[in-house]
Short mmCIF file of N, CA and C in Angstrom, two decimals:
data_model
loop_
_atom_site.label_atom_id
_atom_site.label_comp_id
_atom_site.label_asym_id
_atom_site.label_seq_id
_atom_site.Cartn_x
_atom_site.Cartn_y
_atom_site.Cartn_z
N UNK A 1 -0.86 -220.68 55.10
CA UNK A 1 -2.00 -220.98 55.94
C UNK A 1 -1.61 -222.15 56.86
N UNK A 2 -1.86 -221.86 58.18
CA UNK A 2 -1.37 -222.80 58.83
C UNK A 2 -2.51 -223.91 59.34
N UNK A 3 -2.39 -225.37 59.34
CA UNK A 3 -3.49 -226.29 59.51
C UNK A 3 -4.53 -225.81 60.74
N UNK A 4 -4.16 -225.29 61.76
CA UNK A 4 -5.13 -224.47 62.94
C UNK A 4 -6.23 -223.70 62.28
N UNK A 5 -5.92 -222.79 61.38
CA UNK A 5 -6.67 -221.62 60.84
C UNK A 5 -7.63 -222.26 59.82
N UNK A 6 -6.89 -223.12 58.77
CA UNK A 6 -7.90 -224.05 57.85
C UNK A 6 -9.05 -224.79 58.82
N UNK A 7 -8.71 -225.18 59.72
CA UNK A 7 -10.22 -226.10 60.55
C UNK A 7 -10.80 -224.99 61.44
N UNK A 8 -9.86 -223.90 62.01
CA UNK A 8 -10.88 -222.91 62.29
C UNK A 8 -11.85 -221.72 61.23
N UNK A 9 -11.56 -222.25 60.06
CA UNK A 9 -12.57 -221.54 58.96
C UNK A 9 -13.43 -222.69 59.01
N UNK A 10 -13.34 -223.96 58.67
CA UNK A 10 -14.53 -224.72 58.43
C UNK A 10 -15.31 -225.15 58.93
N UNK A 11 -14.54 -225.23 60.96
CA UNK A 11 -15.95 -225.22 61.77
C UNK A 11 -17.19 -224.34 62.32
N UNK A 12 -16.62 -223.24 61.90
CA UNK A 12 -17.74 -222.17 61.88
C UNK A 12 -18.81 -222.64 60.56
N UNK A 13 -18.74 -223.07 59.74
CA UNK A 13 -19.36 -223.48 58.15
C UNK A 13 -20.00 -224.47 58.62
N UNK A 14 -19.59 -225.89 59.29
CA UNK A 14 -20.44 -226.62 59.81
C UNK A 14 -21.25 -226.26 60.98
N UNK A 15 -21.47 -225.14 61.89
CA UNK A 15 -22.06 -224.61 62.82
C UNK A 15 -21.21 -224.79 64.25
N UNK A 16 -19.65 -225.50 64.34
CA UNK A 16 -19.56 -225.69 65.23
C UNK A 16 -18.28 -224.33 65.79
N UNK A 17 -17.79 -224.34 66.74
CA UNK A 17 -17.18 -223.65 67.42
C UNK A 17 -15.71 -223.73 66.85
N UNK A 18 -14.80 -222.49 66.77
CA UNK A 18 -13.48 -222.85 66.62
C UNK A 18 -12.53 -223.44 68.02
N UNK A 19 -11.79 -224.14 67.16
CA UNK A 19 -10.73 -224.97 68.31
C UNK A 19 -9.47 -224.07 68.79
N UNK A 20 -9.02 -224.06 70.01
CA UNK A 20 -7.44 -223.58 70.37
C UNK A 20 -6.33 -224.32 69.79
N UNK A 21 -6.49 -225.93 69.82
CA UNK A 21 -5.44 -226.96 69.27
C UNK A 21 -5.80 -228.00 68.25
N UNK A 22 -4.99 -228.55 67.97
CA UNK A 22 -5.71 -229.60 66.99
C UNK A 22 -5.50 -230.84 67.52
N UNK A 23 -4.97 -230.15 69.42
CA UNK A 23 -5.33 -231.90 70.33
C UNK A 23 -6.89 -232.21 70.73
N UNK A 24 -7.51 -230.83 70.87
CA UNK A 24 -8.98 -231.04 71.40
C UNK A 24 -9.74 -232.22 71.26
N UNK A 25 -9.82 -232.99 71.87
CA UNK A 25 -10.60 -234.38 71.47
C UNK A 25 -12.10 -233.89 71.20
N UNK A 26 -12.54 -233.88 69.35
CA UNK A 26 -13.78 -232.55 69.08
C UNK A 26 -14.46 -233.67 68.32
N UNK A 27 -15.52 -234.48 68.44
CA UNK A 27 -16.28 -235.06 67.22
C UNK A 27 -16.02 -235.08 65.84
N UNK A 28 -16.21 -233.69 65.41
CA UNK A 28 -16.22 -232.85 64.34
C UNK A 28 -14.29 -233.05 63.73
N UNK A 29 -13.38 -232.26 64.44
CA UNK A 29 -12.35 -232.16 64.53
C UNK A 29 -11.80 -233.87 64.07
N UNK A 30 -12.09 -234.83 64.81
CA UNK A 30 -12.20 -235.97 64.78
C UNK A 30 -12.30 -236.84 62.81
N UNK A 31 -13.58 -236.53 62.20
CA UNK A 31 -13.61 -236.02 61.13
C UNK A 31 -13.07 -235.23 59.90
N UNK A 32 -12.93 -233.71 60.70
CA UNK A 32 -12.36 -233.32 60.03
C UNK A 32 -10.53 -233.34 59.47
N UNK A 33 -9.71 -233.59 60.04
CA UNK A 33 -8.76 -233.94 59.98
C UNK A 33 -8.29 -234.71 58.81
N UNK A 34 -8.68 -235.73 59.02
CA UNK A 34 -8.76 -237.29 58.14
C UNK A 34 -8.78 -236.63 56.82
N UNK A 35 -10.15 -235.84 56.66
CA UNK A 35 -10.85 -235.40 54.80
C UNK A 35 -9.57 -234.13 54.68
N UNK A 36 -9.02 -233.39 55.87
CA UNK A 36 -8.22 -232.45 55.03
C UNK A 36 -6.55 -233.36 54.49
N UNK A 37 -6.25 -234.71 55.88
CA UNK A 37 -4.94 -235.24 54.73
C UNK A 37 -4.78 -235.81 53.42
N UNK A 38 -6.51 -236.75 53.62
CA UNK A 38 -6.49 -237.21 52.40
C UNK A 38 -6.53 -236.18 51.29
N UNK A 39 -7.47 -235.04 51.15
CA UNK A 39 -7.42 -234.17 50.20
C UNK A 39 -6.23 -233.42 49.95
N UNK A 40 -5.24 -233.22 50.64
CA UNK A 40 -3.64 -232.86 50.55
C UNK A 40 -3.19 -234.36 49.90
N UNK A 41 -3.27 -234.91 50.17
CA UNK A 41 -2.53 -236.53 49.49
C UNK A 41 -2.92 -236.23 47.93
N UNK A 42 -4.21 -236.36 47.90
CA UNK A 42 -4.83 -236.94 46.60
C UNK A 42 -4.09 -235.37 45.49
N UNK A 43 -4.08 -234.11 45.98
CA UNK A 43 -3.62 -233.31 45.55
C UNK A 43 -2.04 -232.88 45.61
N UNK A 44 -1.27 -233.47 46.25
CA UNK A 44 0.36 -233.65 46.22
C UNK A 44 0.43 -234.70 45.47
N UNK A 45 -0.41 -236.03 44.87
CA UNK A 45 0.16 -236.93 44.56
C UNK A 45 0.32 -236.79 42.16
N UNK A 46 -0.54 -235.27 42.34
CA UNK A 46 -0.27 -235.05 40.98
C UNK A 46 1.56 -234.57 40.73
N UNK A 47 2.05 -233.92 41.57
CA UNK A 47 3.70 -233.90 41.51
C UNK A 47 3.62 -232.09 41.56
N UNK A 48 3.95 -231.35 42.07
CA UNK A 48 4.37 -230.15 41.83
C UNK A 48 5.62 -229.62 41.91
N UNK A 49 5.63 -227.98 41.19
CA UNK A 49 7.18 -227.53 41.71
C UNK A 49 7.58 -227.37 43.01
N UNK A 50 6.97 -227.54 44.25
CA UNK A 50 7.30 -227.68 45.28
C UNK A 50 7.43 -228.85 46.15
N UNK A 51 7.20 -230.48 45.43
CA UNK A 51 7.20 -231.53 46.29
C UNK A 51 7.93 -232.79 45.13
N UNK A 52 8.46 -232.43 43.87
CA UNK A 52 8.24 -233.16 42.65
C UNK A 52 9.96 -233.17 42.77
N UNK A 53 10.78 -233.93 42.64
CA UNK A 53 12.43 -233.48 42.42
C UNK A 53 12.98 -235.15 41.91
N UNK A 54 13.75 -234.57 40.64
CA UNK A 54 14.67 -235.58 40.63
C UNK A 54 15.27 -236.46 41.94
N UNK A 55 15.71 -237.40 41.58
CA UNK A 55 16.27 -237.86 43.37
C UNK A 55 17.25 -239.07 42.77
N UNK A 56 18.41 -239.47 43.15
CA UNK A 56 18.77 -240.75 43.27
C UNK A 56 19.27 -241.36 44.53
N UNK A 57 18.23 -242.75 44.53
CA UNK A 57 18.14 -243.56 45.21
C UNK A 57 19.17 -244.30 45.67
N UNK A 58 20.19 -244.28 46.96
CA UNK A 58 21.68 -245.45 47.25
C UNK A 58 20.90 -246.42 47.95
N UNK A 59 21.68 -247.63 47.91
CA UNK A 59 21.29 -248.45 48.30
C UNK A 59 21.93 -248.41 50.30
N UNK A 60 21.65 -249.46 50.57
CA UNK A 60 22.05 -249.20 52.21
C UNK A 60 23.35 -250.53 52.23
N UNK A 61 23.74 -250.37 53.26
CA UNK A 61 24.72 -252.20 53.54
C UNK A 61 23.88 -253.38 53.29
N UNK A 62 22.51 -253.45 53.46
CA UNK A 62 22.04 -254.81 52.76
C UNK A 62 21.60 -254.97 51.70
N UNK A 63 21.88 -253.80 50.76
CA UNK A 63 21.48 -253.62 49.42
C UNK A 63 20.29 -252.89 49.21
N UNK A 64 19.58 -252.83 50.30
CA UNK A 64 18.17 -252.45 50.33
C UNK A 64 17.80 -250.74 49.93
N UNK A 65 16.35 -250.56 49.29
CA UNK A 65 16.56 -248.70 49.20
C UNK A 65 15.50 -248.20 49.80
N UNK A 66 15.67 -247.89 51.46
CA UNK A 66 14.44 -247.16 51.69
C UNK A 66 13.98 -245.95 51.08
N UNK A 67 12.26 -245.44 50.76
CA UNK A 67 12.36 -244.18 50.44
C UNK A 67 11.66 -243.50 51.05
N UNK A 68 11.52 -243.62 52.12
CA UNK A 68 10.98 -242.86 53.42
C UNK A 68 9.43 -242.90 53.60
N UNK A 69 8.84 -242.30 54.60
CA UNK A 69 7.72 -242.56 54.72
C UNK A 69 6.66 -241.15 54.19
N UNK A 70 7.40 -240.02 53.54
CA UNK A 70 6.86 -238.97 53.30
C UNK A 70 6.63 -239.06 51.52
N UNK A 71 7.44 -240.09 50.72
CA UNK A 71 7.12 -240.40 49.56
C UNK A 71 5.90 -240.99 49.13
N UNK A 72 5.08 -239.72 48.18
CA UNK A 72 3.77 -240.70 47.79
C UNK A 72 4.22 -241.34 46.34
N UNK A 73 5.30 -240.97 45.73
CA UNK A 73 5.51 -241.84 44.55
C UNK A 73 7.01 -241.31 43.72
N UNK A 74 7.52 -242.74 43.41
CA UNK A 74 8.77 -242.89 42.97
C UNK A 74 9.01 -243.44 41.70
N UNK A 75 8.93 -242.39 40.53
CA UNK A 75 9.11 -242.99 39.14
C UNK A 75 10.23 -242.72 38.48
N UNK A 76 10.97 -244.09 38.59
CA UNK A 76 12.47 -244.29 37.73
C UNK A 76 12.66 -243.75 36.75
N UNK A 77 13.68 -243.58 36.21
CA UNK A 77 14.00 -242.81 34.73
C UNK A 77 13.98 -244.08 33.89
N UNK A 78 14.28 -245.47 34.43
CA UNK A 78 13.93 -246.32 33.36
C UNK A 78 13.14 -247.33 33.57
N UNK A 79 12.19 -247.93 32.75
CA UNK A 79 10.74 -248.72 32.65
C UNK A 79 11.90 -250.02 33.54
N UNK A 80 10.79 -249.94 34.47
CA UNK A 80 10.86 -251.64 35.07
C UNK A 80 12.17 -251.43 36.32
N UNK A 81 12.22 -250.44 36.82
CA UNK A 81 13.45 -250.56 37.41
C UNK A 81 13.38 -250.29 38.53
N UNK A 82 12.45 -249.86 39.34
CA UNK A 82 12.24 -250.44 40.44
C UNK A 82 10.55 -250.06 40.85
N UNK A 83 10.07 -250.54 41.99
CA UNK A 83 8.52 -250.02 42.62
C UNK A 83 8.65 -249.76 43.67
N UNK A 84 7.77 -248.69 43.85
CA UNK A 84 7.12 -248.57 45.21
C UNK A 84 6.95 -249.45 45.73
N UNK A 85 7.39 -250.66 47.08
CA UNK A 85 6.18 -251.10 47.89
C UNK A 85 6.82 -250.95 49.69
N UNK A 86 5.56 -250.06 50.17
CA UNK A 86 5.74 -249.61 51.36
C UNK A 86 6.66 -248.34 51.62
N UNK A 87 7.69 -248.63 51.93
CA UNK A 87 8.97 -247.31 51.77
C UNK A 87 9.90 -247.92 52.03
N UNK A 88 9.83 -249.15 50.72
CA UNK A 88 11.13 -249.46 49.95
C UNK A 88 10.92 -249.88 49.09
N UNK A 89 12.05 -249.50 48.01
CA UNK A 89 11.95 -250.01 46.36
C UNK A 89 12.25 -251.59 46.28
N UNK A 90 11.33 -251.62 45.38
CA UNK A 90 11.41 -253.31 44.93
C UNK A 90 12.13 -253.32 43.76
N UNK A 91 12.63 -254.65 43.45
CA UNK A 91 13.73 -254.75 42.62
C UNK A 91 12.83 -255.85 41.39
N UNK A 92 12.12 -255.65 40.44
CA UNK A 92 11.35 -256.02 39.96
C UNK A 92 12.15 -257.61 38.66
N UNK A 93 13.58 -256.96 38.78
CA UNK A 93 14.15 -257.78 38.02
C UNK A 93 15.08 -259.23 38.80
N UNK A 94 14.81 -258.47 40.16
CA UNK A 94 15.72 -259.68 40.94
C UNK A 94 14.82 -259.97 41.75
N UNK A 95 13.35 -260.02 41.78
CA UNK A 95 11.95 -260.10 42.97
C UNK A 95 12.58 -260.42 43.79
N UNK A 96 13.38 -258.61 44.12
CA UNK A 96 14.22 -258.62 45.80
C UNK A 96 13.83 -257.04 46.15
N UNK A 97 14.37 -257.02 47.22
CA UNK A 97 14.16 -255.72 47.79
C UNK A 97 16.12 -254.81 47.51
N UNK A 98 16.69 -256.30 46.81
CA UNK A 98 18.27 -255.61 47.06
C UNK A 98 18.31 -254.93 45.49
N UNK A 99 19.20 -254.28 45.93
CA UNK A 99 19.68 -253.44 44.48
C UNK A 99 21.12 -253.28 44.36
N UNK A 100 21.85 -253.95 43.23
CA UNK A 100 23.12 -253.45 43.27
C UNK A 100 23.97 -252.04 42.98
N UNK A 101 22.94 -250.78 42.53
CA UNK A 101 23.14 -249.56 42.09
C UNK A 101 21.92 -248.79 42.20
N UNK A 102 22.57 -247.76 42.12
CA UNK A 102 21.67 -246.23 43.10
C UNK A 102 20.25 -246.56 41.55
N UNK A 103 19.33 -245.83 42.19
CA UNK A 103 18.43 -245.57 41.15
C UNK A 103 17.77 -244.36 41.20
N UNK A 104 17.95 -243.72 39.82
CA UNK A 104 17.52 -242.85 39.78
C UNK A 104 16.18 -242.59 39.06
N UNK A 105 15.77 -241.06 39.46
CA UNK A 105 14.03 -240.60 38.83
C UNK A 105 13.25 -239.86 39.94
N UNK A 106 12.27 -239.85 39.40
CA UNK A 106 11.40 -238.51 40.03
C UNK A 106 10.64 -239.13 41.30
N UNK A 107 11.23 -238.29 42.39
CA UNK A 107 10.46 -238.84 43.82
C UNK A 107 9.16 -237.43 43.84
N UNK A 108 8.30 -237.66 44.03
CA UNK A 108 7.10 -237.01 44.67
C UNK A 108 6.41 -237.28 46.34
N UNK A 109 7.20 -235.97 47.24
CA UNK A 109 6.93 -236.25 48.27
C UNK A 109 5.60 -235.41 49.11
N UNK A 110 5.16 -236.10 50.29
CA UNK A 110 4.30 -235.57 51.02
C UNK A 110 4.47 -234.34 51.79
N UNK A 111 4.13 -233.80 52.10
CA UNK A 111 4.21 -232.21 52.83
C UNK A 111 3.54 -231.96 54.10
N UNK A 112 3.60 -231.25 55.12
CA UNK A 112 3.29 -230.76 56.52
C UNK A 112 2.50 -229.66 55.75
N UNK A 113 0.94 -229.83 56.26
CA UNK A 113 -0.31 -228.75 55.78
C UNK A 113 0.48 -227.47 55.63
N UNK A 114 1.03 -226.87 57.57
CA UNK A 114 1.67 -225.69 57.09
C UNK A 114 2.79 -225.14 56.82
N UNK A 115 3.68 -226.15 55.81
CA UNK A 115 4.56 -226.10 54.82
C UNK A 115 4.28 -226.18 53.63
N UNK A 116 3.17 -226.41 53.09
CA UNK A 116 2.13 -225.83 51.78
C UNK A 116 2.43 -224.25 51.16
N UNK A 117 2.57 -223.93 49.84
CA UNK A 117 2.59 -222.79 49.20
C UNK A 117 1.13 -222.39 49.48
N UNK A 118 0.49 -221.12 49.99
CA UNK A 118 -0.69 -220.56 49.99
C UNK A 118 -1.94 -221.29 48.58
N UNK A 119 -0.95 -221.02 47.66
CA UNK A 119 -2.23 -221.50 46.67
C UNK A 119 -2.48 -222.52 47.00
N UNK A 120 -1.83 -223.74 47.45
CA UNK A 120 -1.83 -225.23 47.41
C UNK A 120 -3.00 -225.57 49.04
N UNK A 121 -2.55 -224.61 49.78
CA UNK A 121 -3.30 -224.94 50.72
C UNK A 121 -4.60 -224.27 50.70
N UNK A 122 -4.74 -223.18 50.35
CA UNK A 122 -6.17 -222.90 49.60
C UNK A 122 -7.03 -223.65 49.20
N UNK A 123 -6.44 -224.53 48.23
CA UNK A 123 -7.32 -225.40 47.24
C UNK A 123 -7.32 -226.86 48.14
N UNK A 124 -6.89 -226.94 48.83
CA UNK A 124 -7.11 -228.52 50.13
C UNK A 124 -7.75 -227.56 51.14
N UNK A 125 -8.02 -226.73 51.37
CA UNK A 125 -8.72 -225.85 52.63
C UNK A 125 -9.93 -226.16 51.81
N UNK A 126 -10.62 -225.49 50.55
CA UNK A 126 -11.63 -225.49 49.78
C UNK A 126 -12.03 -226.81 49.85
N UNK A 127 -11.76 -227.64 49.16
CA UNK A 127 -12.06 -229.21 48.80
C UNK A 127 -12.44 -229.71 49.90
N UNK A 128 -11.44 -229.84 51.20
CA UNK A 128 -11.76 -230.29 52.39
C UNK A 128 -13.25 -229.85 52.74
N UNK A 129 -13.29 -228.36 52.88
CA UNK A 129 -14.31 -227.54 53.36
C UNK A 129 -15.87 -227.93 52.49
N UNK A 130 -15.88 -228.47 51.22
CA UNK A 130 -16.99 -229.32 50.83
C UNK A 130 -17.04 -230.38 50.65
N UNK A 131 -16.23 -231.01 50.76
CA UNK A 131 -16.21 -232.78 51.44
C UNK A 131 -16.89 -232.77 52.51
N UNK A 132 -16.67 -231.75 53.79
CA UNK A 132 -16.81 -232.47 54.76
C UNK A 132 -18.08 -232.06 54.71
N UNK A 133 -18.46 -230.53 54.30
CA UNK A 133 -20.13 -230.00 54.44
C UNK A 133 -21.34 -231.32 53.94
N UNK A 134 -20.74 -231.39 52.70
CA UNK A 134 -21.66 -231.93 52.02
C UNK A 134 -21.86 -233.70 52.96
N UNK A 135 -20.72 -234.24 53.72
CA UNK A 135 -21.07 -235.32 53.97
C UNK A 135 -21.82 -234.98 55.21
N UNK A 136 -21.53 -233.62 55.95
CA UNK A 136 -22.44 -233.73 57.30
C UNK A 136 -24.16 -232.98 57.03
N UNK A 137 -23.91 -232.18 55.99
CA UNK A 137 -25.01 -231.63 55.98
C UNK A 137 -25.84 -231.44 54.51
N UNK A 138 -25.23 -232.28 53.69
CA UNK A 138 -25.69 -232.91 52.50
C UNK A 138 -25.25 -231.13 51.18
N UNK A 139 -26.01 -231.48 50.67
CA UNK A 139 -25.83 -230.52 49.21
C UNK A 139 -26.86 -228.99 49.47
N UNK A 140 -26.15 -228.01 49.39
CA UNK A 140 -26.87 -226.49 49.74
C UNK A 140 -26.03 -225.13 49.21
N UNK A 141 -27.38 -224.84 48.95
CA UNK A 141 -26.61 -223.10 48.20
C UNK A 141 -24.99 -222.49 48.21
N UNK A 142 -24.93 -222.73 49.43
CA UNK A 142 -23.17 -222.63 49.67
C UNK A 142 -22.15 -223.19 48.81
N UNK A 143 -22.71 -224.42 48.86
CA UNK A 143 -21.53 -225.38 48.36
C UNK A 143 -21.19 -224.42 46.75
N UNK A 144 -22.23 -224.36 46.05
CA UNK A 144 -22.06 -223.83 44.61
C UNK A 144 -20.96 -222.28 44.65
N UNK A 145 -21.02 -221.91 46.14
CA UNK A 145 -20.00 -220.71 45.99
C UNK A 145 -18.69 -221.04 46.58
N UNK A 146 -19.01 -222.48 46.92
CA UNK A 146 -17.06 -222.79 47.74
C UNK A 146 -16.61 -223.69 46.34
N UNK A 147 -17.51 -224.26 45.44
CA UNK A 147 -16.87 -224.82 44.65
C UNK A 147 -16.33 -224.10 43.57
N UNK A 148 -17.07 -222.70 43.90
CA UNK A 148 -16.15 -222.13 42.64
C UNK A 148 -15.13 -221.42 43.61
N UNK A 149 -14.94 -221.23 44.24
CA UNK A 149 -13.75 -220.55 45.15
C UNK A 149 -12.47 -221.65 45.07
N UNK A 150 -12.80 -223.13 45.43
CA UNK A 150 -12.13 -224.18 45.00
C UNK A 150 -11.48 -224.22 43.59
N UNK A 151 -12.65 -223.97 42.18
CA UNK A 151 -12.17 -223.75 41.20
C UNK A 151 -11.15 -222.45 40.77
N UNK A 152 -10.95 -222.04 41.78
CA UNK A 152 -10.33 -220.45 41.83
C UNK A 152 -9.06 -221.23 42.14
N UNK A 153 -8.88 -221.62 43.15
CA UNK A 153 -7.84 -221.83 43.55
C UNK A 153 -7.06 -223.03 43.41
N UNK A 154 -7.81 -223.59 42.57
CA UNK A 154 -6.85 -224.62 41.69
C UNK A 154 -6.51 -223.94 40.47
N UNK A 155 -7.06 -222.72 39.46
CA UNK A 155 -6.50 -222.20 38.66
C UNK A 155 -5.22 -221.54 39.14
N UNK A 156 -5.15 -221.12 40.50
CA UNK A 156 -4.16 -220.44 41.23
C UNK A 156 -2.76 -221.35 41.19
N UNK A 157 -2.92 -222.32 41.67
CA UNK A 157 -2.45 -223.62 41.35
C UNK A 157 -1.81 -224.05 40.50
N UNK A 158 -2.79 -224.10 39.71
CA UNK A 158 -2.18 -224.53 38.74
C UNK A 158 -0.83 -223.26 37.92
N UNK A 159 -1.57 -221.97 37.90
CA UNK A 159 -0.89 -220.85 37.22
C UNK A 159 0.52 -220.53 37.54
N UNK A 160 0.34 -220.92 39.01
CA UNK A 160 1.72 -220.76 39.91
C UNK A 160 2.73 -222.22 39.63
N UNK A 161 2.47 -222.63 39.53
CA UNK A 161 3.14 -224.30 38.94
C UNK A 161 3.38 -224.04 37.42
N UNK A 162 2.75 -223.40 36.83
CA UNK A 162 3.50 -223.27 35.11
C UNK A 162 4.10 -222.63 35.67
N UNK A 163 4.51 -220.99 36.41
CA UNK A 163 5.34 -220.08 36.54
C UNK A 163 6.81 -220.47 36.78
N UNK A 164 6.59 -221.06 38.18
CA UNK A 164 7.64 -221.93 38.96
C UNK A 164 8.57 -222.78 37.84
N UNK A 165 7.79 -223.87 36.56
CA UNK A 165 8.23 -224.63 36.26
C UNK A 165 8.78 -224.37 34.99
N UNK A 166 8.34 -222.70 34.70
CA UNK A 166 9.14 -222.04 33.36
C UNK A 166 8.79 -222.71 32.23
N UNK A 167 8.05 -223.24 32.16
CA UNK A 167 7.34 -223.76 30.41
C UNK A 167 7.89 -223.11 29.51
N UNK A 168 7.82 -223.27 28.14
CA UNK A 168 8.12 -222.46 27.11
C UNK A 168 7.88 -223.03 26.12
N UNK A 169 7.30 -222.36 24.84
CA UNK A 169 7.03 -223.01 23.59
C UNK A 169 8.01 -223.09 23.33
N UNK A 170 9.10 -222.37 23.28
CA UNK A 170 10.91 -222.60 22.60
C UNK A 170 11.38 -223.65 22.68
N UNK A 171 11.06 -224.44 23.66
CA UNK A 171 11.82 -225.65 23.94
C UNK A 171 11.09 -227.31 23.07
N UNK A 172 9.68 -226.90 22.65
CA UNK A 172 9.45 -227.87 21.93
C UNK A 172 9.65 -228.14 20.31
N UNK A 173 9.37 -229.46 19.84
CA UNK A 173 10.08 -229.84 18.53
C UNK A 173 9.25 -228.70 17.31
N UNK A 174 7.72 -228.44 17.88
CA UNK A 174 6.80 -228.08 16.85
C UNK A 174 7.48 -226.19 17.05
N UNK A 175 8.05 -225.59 18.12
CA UNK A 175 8.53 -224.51 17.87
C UNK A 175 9.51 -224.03 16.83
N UNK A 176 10.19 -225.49 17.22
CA UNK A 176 11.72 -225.66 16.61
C UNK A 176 11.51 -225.79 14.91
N UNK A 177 10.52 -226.69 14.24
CA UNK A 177 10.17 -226.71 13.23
C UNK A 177 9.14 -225.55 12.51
N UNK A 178 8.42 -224.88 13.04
CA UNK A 178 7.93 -223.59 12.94
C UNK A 178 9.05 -222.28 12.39
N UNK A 179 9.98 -222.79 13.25
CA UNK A 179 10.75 -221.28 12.86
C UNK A 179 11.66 -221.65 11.93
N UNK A 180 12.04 -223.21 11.31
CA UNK A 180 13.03 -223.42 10.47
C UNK A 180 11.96 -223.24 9.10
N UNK A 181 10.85 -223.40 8.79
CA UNK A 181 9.82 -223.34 7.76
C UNK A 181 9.90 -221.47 7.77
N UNK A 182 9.64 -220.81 8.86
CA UNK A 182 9.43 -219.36 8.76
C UNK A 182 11.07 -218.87 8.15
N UNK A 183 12.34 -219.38 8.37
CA UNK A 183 13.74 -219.13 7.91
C UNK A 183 13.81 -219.54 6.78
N UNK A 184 13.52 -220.73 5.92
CA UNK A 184 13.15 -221.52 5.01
C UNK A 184 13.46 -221.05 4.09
#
């Protein structure tokens, strides 16, 4: 779904007209925008199989580790070893910005609306689409059928993210001990 098509579904819902661009200088448009990044933020910033990746961090010639401006969050493989602040890691043990070695751990980055997996943008199309109703035109019959369409498509979401990420009971300790009691 490409970000054009998401605000041309929701301004018909608020009563207004669809747009050609998403330069149109539109009131509405104006508005709407804002509630669909934040609701992509707040929903990329849980980590998925499409934005979630191991990463290690080099440092630069002044020691320093930028981590760009598309990172909503950077968690080390070990406690205390570096932070987020701004888009560069802090060095929590030398209260520096320098680092003498790469660091590694899980970067979780931000995404372009229409570089979104369908389910993912579904469920920020939905959310957006009653954020914004409900703040322009308060609480109504509708909403109760976009919120379950929303709830649809975060099960979608979610279902497609176990798939992707291959879960398996095999791999945990309580499997592992299950089948040595059933061999026993």
């Amino acid at each position: 779904m490409k970000l054009l098509d998401a605000v041309n579904l929701v301004l018909p819902k608020l009563g207004e007209r669809p747009v050609t661009s998403l330069e149109v200088k539109h009131p509405t448009l104006a508005v709407l925008l804002p509630i669909i990044e934040q609701t992509q933020i707040n929903t990329l910033q849980r980590g998925w199989w499409f934005n979630e990746f191991e990463y290690t961090a080099y440092p630069n010639l002044q020691g320093e580790i930028d981590i760009g401006t598309d990172c909503l969050s950077f968690v080390p493989n070990y406690d205390g070893e570096a932070i987020v602040r701004g888009q560069r890691l802090y060095n929590p043990q030398t209260l520096t910005f320098v680092f003498y070695a790469p660091v590694k751990g899980r970067l979780v980055q931000n995404m372009v609306f229409d570089e979104l997996p369908e389910s993912a943008a579904t469920y920020v199309f939905y959310s957006s689409l009653i954020e914004a109703y409900t703040t322009d035109l308060g609480v109504t019959q509708e909403l109760a059928v976009w919120q379950g369409l929303a709830g649809r498509a975060w099960s979608d979401l979610l279902a497609e993210h176990l798939r992707q990420r291959k879960h398996s009971t095999r791999k945990t300790r309580v499997w592992r001990k299950l089948i040595r009691a059933m061999q026993g």
